[in-house]
Tab-separated table of C-alpha atoms in Angstrom:
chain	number	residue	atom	x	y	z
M	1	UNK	CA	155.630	213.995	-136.228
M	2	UNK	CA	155.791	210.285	-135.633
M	3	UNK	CA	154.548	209.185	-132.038
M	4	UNK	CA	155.376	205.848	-130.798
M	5	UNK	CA	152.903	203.781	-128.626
M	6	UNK	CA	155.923	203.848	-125.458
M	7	UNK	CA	155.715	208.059	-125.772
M	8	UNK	CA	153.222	209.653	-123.079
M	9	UNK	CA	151.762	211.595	-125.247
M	10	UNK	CA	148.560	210.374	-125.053
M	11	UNK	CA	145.077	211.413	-123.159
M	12	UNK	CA	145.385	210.079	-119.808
M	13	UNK	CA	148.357	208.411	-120.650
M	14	UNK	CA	150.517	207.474	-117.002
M	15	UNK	CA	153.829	208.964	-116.368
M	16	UNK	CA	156.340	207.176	-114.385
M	17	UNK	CA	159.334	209.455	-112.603
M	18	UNK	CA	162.659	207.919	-111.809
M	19	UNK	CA	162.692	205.157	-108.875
M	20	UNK	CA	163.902	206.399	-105.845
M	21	UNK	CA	166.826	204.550	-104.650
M	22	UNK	CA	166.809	201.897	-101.785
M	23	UNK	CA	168.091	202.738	-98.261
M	24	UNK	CA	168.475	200.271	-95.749
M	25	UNK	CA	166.234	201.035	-92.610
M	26	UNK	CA	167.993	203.456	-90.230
M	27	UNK	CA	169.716	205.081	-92.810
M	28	UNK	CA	166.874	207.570	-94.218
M	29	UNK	CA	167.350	210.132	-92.152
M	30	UNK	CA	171.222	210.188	-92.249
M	31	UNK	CA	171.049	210.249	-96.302
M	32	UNK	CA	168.466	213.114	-96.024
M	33	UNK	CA	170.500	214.987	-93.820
M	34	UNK	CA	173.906	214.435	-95.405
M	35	UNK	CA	172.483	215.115	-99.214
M	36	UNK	CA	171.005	218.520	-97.627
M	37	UNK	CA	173.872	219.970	-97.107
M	38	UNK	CA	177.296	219.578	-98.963
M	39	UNK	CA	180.390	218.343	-96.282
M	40	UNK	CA	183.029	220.736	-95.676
M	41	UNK	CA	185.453	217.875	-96.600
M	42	UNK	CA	186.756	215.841	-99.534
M	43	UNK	CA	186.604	212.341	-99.096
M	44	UNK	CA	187.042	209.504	-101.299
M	45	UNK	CA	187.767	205.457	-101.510
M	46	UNK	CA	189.566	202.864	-103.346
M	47	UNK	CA	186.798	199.540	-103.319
M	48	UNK	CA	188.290	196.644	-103.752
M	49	UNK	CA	185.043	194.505	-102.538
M	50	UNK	CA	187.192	192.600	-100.166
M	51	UNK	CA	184.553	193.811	-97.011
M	52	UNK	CA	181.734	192.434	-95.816
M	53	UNK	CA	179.039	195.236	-96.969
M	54	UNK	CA	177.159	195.127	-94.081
M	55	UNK	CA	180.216	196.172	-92.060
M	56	UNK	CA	181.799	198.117	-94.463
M	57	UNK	CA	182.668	201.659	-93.424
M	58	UNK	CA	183.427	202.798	-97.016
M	59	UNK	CA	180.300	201.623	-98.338
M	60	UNK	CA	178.278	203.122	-96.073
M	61	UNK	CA	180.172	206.462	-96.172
M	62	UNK	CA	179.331	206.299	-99.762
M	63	UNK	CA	175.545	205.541	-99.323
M	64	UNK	CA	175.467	208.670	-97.011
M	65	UNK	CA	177.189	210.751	-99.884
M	66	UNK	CA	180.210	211.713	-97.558
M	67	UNK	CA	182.818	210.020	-99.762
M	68	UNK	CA	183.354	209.324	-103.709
M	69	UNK	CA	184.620	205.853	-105.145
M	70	UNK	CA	187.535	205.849	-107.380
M	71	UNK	CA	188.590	203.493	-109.777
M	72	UNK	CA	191.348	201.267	-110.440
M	73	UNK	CA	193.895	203.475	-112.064
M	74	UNK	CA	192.859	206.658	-111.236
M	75	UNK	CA	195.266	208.976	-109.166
M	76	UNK	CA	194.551	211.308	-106.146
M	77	UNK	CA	195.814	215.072	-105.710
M	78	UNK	CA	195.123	214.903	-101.807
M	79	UNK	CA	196.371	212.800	-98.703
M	80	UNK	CA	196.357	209.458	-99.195
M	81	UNK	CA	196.446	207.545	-96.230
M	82	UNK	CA	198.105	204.018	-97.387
M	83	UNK	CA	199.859	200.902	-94.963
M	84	UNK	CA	202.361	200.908	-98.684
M	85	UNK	CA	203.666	204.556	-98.289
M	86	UNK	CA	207.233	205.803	-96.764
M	87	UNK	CA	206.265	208.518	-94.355
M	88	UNK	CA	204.153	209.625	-91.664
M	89	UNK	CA	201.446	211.957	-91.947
M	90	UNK	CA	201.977	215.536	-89.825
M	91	UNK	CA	200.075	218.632	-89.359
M	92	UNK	CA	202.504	219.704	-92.415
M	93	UNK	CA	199.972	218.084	-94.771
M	94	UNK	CA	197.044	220.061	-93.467
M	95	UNK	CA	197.041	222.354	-96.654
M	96	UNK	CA	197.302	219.737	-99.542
M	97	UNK	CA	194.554	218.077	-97.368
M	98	UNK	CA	192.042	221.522	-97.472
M	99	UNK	CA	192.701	222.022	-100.674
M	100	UNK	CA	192.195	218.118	-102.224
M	101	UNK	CA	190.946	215.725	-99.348
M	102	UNK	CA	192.170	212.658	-98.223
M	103	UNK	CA	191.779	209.287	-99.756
M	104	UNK	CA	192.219	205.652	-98.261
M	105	UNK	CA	192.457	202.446	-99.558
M	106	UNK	CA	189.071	199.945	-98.964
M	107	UNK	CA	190.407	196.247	-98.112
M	108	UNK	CA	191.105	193.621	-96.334
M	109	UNK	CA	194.200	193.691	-93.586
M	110	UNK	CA	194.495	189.808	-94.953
M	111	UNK	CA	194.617	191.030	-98.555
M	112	UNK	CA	196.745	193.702	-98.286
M	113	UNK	CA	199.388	192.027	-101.322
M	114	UNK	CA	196.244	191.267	-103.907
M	115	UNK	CA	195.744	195.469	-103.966
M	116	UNK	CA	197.228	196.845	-107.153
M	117	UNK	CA	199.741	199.136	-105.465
M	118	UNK	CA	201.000	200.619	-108.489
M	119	UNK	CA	197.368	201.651	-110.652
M	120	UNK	CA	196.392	203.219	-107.086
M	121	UNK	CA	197.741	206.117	-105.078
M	122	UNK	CA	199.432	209.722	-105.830
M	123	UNK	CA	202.055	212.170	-104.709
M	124	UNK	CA	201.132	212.731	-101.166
M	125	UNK	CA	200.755	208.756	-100.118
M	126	UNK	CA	201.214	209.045	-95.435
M	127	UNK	CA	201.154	206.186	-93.076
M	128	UNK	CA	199.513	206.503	-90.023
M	129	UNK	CA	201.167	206.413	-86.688
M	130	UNK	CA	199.982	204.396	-83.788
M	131	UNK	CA	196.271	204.283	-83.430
M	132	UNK	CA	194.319	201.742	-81.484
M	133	UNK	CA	191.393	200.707	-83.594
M	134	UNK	CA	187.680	201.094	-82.025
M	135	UNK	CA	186.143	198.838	-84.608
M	136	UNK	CA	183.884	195.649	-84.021
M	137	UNK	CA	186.250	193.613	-86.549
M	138	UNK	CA	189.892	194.649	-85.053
M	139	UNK	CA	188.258	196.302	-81.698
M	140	UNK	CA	191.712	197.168	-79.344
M	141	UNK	CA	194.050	196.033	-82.162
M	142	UNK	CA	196.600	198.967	-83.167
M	143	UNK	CA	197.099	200.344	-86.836
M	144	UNK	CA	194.287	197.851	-87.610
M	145	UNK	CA	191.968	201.313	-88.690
M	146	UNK	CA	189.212	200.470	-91.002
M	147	UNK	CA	188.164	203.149	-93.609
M	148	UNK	CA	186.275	205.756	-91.366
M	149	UNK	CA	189.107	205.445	-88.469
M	150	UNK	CA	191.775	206.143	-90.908
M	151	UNK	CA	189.935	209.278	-92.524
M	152	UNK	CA	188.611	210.606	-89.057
M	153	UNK	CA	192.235	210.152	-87.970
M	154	UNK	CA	193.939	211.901	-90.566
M	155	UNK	CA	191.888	214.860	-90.391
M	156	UNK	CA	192.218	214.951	-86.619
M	157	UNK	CA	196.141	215.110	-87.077
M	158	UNK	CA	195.679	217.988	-89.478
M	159	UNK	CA	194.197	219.937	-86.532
M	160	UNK	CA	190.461	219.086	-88.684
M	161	UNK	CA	188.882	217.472	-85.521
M	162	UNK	CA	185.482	218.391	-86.076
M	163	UNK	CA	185.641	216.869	-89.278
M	164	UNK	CA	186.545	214.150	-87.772
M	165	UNK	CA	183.621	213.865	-85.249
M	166	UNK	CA	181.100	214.629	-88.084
M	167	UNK	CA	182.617	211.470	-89.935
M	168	UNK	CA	182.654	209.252	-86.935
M	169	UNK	CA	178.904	210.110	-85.486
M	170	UNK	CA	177.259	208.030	-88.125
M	171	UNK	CA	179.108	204.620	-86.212
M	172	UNK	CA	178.085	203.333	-83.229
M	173	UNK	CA	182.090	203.020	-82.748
M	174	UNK	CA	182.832	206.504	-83.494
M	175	UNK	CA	182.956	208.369	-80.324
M	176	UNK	CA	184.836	205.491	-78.550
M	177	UNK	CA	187.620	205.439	-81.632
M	178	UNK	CA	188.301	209.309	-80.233
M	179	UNK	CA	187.595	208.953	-76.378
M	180	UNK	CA	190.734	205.440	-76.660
M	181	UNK	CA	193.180	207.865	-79.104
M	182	UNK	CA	191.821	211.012	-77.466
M	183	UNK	CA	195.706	212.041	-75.935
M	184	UNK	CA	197.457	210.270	-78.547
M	185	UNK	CA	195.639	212.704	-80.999
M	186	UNK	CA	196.104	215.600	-79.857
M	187	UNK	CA	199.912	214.747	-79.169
M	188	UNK	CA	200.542	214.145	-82.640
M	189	UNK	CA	198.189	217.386	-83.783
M	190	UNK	CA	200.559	219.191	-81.506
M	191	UNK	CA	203.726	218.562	-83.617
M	192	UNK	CA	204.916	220.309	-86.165
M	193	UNK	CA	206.378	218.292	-88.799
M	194	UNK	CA	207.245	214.272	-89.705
M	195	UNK	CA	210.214	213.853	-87.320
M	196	UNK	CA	208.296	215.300	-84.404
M	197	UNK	CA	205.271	212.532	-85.203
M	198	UNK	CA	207.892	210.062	-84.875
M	199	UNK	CA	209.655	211.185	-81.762
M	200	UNK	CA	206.225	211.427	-80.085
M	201	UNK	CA	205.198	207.862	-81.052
M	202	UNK	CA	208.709	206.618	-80.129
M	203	UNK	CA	208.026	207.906	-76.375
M	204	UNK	CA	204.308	206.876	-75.821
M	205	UNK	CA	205.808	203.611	-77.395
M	206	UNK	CA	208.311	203.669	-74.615
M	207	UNK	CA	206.238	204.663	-72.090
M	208	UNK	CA	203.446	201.694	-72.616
M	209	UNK	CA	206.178	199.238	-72.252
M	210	UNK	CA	207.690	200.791	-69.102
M	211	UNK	CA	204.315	200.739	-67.874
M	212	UNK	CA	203.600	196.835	-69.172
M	213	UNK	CA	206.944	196.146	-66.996
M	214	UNK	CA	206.206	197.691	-63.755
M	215	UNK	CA	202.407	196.341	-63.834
M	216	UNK	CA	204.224	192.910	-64.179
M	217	UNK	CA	206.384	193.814	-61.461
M	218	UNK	CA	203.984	195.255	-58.996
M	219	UNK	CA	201.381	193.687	-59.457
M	220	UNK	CA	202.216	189.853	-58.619
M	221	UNK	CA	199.342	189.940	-55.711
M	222	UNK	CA	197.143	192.248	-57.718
M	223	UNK	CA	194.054	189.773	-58.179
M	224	UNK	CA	193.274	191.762	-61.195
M	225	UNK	CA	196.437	190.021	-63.095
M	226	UNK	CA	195.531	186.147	-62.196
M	227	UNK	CA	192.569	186.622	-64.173
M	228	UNK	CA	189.110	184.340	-63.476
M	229	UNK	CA	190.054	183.194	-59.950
M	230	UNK	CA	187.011	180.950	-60.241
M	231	UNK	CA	188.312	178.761	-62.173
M	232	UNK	CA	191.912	178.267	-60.381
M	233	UNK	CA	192.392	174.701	-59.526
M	234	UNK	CA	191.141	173.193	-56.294
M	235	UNK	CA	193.707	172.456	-53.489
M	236	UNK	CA	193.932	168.984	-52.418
M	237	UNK	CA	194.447	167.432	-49.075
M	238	UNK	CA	198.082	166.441	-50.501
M	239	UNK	CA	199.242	169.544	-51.496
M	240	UNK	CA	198.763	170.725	-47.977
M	241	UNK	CA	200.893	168.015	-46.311
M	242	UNK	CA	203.578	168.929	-48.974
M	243	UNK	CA	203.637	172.827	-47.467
M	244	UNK	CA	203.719	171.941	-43.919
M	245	UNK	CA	206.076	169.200	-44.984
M	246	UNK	CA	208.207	171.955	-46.396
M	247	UNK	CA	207.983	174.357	-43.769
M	248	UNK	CA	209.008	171.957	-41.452
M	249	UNK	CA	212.107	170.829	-43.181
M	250	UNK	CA	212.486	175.053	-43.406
M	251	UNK	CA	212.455	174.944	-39.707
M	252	UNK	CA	215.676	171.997	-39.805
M	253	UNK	CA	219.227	172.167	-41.391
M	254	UNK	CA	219.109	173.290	-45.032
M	255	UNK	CA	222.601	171.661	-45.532
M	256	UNK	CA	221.441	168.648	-43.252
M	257	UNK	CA	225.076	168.766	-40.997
M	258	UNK	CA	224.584	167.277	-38.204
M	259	UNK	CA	227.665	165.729	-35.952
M	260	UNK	CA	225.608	163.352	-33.670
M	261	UNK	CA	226.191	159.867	-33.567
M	262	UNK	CA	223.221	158.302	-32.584
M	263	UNK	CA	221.796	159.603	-35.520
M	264	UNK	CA	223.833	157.466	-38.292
M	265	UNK	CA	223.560	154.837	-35.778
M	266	UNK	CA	220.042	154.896	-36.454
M	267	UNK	CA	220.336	155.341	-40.017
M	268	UNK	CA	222.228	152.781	-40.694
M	269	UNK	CA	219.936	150.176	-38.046
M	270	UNK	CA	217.248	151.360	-40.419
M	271	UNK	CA	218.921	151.029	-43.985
M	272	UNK	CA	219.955	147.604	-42.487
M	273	UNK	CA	216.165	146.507	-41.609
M	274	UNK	CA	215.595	147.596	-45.467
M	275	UNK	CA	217.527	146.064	-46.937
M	276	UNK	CA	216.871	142.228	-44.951
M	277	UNK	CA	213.176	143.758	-45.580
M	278	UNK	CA	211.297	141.307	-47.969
M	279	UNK	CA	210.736	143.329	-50.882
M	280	UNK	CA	214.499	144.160	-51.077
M	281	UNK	CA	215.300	140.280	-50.702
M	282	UNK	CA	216.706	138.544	-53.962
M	283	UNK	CA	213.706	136.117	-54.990
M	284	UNK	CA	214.517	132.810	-54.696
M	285	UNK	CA	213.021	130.216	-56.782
M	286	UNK	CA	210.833	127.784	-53.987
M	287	UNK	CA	211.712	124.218	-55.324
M	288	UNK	CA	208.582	122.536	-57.047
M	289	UNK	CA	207.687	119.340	-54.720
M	290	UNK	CA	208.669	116.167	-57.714
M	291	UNK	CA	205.847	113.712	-57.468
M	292	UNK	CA	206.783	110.244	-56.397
M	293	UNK	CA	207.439	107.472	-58.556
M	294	UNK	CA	205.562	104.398	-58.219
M	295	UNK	CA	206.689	101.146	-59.805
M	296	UNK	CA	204.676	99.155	-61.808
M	297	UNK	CA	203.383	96.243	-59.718
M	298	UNK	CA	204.647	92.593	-61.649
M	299	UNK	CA	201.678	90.326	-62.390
M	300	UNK	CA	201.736	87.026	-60.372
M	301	UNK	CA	200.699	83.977	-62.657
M	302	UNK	CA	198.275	82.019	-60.296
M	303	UNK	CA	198.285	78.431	-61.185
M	304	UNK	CA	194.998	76.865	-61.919
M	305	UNK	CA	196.097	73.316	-60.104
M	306	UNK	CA	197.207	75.190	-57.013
M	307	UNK	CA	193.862	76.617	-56.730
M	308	UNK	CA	191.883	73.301	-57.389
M	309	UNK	CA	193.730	71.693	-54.284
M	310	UNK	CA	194.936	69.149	-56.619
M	311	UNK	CA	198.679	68.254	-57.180
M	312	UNK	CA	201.123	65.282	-56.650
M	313	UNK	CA	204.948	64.427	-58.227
M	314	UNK	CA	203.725	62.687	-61.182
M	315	UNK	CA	201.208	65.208	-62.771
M	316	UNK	CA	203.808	68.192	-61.247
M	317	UNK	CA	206.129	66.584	-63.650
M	318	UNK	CA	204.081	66.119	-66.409
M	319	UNK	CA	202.544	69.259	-66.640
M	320	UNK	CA	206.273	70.539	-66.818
M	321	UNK	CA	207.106	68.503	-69.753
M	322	UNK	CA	203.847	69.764	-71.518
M	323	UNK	CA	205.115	73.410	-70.247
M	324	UNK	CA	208.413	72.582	-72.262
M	325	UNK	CA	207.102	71.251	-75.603
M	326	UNK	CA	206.364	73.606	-78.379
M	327	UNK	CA	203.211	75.010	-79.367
M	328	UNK	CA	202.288	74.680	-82.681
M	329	UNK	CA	199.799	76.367	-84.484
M	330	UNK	CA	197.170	73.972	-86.362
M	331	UNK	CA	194.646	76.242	-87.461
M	332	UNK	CA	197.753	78.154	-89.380
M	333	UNK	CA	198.861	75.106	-91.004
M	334	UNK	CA	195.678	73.863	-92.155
M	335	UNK	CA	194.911	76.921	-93.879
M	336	UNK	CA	198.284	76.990	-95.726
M	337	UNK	CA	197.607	73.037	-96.890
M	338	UNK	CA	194.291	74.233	-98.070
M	339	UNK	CA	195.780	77.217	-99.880
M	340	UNK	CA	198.622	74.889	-101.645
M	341	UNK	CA	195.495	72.247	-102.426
M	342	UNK	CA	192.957	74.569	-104.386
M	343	UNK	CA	196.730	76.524	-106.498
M	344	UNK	CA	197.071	72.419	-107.122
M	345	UNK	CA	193.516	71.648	-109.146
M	346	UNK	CA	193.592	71.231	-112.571
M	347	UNK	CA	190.385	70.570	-114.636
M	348	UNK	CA	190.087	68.877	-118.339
M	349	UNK	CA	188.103	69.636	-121.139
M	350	UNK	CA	186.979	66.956	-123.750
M	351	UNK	CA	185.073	67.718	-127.404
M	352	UNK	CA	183.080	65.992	-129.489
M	353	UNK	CA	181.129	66.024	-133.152
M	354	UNK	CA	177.793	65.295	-133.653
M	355	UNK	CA	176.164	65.409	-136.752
M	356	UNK	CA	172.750	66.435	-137.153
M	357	UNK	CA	170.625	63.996	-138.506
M	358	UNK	CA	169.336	64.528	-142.559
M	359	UNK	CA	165.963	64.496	-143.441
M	360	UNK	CA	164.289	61.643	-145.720
């Protein structure tokens, strides 16, 4: 015989037993107590790991060992409580329950279309008839059931109700989900087959809504239906005046017939003030002020032999002959002759040879 170094076969060799699984805190006693003792019912669960596991019903069914996991594909022979199936569940089903359990279907209400309908399921599939849910996630929403509500309610149709309350005790939720459905319950365990489930729900159906409509009818001063009166708007000064303006025009004419005279004499003194009132006046355009125009004032030529005193016929008549003659421009026509003079120069050039002298 061969030993191997990993057998514990030898002296003082340690041996290890199998690691006991991990249970959250809370949840050691409730495993202890449910492993003890085998449950009277058959439970199990399709997972589709759409739920939180913290908050997962199924899951923690299944950690307590009160419910088996099925897989993809795998058919039921019990109840299957499914929001897919045709018909309502009734105390009818309460032997095919006994005999094979009751399943349900572990997802999410918004992922209802991504569950494989049609690899899921069996011959007995039931809906569920109106429940309110007790749940933290759909808490006073009805048919939203999570896995635990939905079991605990079909066994409490099937006249199982203890099962029911040994399911729900291991929620905080669980008494609540039966003390809210409590008459609805035990309406529906009181019929007999399908058609009697739906008649009931049909008339506690009815009856809510009668009950919605006479609430709304009786209760318009109930200061239960105007909600958080703390936070109603604050009445102002001018909503006031608007009543007691109301209640005095109340108090008048509603059709405003009245067959005195000096009334539309007044009336129509006052539309006539109105209207000659400034603000109904047409504006007129005031006329802008033009400035004045002021003429240029003509220059007066002062002669210089008026102001020297001097004066006399002869030089009076001289001066006017000078006056008359034309003034010519000298420094003008020098500068042309000058011009014409310098374009007039010419200049000559002369040449001449010299030989240079040869030596001796």
């Amino acid at each position: 015989m061969v030993r191997h170094k990993k057998d514990n076969f030898a002296r003082g060799g340690k041996k290890f037993n199998n690691p006991r699984p991990r249970v959250p805190r809370g949840d050691e006693e409730e495993v202890d107590g449910a492993t003890s003792s085998r449950p009277p019912y058959k439970a199990a669960c399709w997972d589709m790991g759409h739920c939180d596991p913290k908050r997962c019903s199924g899951k923690r069914l299944m950690k307590l060992g009160l419910m088996r996991e099925l897989h993809i594909g795998q058919r039921h022979p019990g109840v299957i409580v499914s929001p897919n199936a045709k018909r309502i569940i009734s105390p009818a089903d309460k032997d095919i329950m006994e005999q094979h359990g009751a399943a349900v279907v572990e997802c999410s209400w918004m992922r209802v279309k991504e569950v494989p309908w049609s690899r899921i399921g069996g011959k007995c599939e039931r809906l569920l008839p109106y429940l309110i849910a007790a749940n933290t996630v759909n808490y006073g929403k009805p048919w939203r059931l999570n896995c635990v509500e939905a079991l605990a309610a079909c066994f409490a149709i099937c006249r199982r109700l203890e099962w029911a309350e040994d399911l729900l005790r291991h929620f905080s939720y669980g008494p609540s989900f039966l003390e809210i459905n409590k008459e609805l319950l035990a309406r529906y365990a009181a019929c007999e087959t399908e058609e009697d489930v739906k008649r009931t729900e049909e008339e506690w159906l009815t009856k809510i809504e009668r009950e919605y409509e006479d609430s709304r009818i009786d209760g318009g001063d109930d200061v239960w239906t105007k909600g958080n009166t703390n936070r109603l708007p604050a009445r102002t000064s001018d909503d006031e005046d608007e009543e007691s303006g109301d209640e005095e025009d109340d108090d008048k004419d509603p059709f405003a017939i009245s067959d005195d005279s000096e009334d539309e004499e007044q009336m129509a003194e006052i539309r006539r003030k109105i209207l000659n009132s400034k603000s109904f006046k047409n504006p007129e355009e005031e006329e802008k002020q033009q400035p004045e125009k002021i003429s240029r004032p003509e220059q007066l030529y002062v002669d210089s032999d008026a102001e020297s005193g001097s004066g006399g016929s002869e030089d009076e008549a001289f001066d006017n002959i000078i006056n008359a003659t034309t003034v010519t421009d000298r420094t003008g026509i020098k500068a042309i002759q000058q011009r014409k003079a310098i374009e007039t120069l010419s200049g000559s050039f002369s040449r001449a040879e010299i030989s240079a002298p040869k030596k001796a």
